[in-house]
mmCIF file of N, CA and C in Angstrom:
data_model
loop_
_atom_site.group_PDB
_atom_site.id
_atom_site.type_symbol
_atom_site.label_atom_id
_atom_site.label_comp_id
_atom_site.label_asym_id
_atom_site.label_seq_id
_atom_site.Cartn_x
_atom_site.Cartn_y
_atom_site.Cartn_z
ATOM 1 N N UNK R 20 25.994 5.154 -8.092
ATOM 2 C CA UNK R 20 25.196 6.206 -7.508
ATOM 3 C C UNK R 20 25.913 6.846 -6.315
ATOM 4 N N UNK R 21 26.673 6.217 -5.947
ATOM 5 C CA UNK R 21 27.300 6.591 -4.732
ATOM 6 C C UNK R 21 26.609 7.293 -3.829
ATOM 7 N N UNK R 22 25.812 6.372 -3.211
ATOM 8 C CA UNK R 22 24.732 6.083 -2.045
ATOM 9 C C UNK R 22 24.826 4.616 -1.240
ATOM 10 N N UNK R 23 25.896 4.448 -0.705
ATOM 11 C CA UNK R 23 25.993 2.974 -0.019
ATOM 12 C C UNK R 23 24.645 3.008 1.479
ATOM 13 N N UNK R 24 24.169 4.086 1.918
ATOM 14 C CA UNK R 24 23.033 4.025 2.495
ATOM 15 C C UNK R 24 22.348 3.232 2.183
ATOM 16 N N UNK R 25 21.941 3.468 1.193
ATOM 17 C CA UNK R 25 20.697 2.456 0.581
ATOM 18 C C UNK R 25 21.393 0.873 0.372
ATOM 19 N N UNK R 26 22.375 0.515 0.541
ATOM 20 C CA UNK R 26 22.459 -0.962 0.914
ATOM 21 C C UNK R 26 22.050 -1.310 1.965
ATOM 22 N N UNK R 27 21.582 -0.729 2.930
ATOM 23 C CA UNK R 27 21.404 -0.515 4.585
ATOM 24 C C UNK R 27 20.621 0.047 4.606
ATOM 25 N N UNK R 28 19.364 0.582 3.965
ATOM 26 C CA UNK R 28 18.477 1.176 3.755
ATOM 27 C C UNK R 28 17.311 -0.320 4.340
ATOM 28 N N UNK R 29 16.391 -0.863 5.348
ATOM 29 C CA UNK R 29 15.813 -1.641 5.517
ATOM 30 C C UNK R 29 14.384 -1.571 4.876
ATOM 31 N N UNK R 30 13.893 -0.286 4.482
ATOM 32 C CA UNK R 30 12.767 -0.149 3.536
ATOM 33 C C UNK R 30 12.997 -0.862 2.370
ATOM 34 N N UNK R 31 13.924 -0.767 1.535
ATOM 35 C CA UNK R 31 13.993 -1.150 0.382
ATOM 36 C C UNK R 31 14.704 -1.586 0.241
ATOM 37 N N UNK R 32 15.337 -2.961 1.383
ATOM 38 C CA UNK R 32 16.102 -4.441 1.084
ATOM 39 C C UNK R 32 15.359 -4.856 0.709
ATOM 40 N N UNK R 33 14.070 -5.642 0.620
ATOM 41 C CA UNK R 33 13.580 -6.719 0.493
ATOM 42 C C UNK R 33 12.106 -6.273 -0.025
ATOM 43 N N UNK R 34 11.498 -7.446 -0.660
ATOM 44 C CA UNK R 34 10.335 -7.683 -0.978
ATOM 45 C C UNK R 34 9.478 -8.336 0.428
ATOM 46 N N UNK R 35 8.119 -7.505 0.732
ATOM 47 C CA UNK R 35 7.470 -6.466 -0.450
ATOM 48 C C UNK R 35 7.839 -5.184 0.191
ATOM 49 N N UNK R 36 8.870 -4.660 1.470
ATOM 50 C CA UNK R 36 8.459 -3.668 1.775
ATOM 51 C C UNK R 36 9.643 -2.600 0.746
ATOM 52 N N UNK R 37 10.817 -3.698 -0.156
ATOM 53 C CA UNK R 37 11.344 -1.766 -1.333
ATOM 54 C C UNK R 37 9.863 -1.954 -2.041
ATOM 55 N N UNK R 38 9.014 -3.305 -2.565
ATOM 56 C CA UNK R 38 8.094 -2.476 -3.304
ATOM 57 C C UNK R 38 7.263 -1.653 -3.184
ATOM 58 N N UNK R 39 6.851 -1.291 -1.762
ATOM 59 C CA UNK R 39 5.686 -0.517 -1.004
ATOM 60 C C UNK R 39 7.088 0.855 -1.233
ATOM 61 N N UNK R 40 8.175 1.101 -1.420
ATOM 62 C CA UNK R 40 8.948 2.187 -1.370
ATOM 63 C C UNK R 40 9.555 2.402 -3.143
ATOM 64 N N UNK R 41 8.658 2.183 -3.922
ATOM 65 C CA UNK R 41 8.700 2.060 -5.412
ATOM 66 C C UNK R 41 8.971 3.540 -5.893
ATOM 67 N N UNK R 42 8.065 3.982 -5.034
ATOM 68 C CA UNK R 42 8.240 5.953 -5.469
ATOM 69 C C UNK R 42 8.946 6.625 -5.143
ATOM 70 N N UNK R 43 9.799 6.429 -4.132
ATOM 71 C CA UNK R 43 10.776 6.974 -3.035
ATOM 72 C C UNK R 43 12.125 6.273 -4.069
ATOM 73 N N UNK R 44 12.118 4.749 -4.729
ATOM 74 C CA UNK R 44 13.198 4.559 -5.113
ATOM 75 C C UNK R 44 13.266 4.844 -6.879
ATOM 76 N N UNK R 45 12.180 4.913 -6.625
ATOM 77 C CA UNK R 45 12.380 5.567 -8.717
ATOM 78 C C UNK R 45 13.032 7.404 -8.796
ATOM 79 N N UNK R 46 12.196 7.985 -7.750
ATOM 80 C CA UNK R 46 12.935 9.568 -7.425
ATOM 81 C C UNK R 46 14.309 9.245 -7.164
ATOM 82 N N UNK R 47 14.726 8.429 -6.394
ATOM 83 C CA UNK R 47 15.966 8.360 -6.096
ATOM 84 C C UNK R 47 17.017 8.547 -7.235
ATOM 85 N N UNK R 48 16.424 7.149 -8.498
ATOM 86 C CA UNK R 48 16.833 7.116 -9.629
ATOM 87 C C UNK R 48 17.106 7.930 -10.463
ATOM 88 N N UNK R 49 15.763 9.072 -10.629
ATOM 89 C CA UNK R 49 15.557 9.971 -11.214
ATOM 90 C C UNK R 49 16.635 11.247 -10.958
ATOM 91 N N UNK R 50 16.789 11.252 -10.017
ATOM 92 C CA UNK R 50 17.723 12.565 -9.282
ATOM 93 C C UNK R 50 18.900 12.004 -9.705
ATOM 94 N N UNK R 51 19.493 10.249 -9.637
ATOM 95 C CA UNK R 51 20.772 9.989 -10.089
ATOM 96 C C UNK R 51 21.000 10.448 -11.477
ATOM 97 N N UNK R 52 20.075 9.653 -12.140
ATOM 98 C CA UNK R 52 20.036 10.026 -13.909
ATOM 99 C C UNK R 52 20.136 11.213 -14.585
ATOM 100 N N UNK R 53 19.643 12.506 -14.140
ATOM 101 C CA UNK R 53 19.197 13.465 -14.545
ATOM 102 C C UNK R 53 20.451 14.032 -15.238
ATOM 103 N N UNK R 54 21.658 14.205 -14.147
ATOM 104 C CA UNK R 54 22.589 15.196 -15.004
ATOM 105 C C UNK R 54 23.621 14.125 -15.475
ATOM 106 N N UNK R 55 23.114 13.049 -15.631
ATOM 107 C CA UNK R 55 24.279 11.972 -16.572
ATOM 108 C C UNK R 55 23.556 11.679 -18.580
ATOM 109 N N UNK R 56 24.496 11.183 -19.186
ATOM 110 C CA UNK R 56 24.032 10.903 -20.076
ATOM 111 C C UNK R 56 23.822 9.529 -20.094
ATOM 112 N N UNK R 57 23.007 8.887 -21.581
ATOM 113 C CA UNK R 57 22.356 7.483 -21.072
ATOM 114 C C UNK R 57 23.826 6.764 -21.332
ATOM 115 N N UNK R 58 24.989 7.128 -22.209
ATOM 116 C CA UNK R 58 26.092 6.388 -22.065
ATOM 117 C C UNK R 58 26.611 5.682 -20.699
ATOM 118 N N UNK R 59 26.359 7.057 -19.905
ATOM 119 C CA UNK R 59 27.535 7.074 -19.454
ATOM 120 C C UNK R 59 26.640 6.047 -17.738
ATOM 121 N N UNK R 60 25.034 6.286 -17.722
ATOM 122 C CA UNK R 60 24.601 5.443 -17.151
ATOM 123 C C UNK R 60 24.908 4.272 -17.297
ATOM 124 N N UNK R 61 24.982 3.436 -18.845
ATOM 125 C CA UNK R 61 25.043 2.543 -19.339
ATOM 126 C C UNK R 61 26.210 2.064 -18.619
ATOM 127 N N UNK R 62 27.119 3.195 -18.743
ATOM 128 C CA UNK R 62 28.836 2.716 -18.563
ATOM 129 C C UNK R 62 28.994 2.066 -16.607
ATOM 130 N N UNK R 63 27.991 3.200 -16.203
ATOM 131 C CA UNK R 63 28.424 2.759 -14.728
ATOM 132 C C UNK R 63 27.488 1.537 -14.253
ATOM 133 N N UNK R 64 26.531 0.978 -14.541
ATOM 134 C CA UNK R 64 25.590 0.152 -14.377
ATOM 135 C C UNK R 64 26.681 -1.123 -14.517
ATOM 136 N N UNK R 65 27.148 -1.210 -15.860
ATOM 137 C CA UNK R 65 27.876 -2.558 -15.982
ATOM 138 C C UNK R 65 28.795 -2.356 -15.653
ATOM 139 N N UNK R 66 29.529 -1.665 -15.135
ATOM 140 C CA UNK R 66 30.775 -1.388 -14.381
ATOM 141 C C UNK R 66 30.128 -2.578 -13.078
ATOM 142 N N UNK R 67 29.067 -2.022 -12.391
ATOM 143 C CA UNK R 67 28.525 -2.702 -11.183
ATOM 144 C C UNK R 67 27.509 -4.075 -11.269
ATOM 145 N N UNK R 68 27.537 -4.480 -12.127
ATOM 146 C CA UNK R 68 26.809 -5.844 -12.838
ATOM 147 C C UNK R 68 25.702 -5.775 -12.544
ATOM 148 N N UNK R 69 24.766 -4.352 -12.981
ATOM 149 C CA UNK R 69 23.491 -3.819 -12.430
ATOM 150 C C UNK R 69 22.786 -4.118 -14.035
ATOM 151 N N UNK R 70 21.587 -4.865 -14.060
ATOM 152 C CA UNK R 70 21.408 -4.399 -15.477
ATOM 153 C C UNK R 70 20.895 -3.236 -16.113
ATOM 154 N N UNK R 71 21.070 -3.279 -17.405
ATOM 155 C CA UNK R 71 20.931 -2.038 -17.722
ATOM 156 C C UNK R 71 20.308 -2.216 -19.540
ATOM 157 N N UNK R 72 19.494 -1.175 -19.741
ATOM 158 C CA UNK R 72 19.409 -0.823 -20.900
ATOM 159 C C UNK R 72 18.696 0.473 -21.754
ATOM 160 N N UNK R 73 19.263 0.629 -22.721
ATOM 161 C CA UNK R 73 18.846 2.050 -23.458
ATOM 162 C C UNK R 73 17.797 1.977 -24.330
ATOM 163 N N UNK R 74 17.374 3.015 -23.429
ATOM 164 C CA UNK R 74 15.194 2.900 -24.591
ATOM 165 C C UNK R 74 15.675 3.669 -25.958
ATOM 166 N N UNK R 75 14.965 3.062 -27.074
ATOM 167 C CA UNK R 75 14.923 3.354 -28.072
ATOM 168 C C UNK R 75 14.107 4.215 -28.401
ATOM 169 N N UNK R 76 14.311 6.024 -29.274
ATOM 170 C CA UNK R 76 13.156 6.476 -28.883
ATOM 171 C C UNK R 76 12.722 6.155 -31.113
ATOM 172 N N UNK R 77 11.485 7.343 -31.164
ATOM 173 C CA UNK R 77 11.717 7.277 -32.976
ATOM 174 C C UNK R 77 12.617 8.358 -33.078
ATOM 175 N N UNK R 78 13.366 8.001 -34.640
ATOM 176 C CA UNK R 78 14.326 8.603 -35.687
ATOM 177 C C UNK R 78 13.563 9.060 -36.923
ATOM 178 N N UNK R 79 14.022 9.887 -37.423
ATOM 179 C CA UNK R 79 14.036 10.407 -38.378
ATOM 180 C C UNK R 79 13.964 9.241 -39.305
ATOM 181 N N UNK R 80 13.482 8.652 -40.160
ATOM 182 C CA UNK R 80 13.263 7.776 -41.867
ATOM 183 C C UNK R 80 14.523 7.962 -42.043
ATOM 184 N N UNK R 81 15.112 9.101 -42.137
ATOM 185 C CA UNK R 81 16.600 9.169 -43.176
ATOM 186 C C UNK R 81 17.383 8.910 -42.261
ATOM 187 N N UNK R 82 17.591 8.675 -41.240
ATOM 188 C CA UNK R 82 18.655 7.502 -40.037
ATOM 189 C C UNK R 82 18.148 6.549 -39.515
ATOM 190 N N UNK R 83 17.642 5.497 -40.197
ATOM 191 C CA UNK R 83 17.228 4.144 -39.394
ATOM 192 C C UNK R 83 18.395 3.654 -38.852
ATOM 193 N N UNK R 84 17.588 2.974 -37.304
ATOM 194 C CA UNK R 84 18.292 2.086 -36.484
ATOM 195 C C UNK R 84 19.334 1.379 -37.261
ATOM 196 N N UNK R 85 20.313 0.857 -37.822
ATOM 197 C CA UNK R 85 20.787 -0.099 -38.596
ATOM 198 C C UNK R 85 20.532 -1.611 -38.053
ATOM 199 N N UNK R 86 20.225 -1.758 -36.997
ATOM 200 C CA UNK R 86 20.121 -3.172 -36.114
ATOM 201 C C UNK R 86 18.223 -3.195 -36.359
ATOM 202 N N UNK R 87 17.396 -2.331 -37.187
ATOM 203 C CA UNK R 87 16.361 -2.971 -37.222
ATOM 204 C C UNK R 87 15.814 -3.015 -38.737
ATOM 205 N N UNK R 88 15.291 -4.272 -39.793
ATOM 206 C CA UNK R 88 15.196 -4.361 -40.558
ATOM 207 C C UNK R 88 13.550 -4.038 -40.812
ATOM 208 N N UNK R 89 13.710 -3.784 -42.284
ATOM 209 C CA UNK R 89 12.104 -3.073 -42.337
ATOM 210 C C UNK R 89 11.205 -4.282 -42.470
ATOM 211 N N UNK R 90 9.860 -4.565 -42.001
ATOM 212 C CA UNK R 90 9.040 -5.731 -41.939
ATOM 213 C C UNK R 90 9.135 -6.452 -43.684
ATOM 214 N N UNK R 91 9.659 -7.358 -43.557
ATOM 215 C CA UNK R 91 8.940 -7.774 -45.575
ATOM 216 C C UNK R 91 10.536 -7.857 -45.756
ATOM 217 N N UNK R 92 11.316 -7.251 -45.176
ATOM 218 C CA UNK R 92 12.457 -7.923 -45.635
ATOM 219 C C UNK R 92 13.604 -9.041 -45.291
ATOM 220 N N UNK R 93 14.218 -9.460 -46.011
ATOM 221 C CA UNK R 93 15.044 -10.742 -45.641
ATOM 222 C C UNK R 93 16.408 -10.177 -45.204
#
């Protein structure tokens, strides 16, 4: 994100007062994310051993997930 502030940010070091700053740090997020793609989030997250993961949204029938099998089958 390249915001080292917010390591030093004392609102939202610690529990509970980042959680009382939940809205202030999800905008934060939001403003990071916006003009990246989810790759490339993906890419910098584990670059920084932040976890990370990509929401699945629905597909089209004629491109299933390949990593998800249809219920009933083996």
């Amino acid at each position: 994100m390249e915001r080292p502030d917010l390591a030093t940010d004392s609102r939202l070091a610690r529990w509970p007062s980042g959680h009382r700053a939940e809205r202030e740090i999800n905008a934060i997020v939001a403003q990071w994310t916006v003009s990246l793609s989810a790759e490339e989030i993906e890419r910098r997250c584990v670059a920084h051993d932040v976890p990370v993961g990509t929401r699945l949204t629905a597909r089209p029938t004629s491109s299933p997930d390949p990593h998800m099998v249809p219920s009933g089958a083996t």
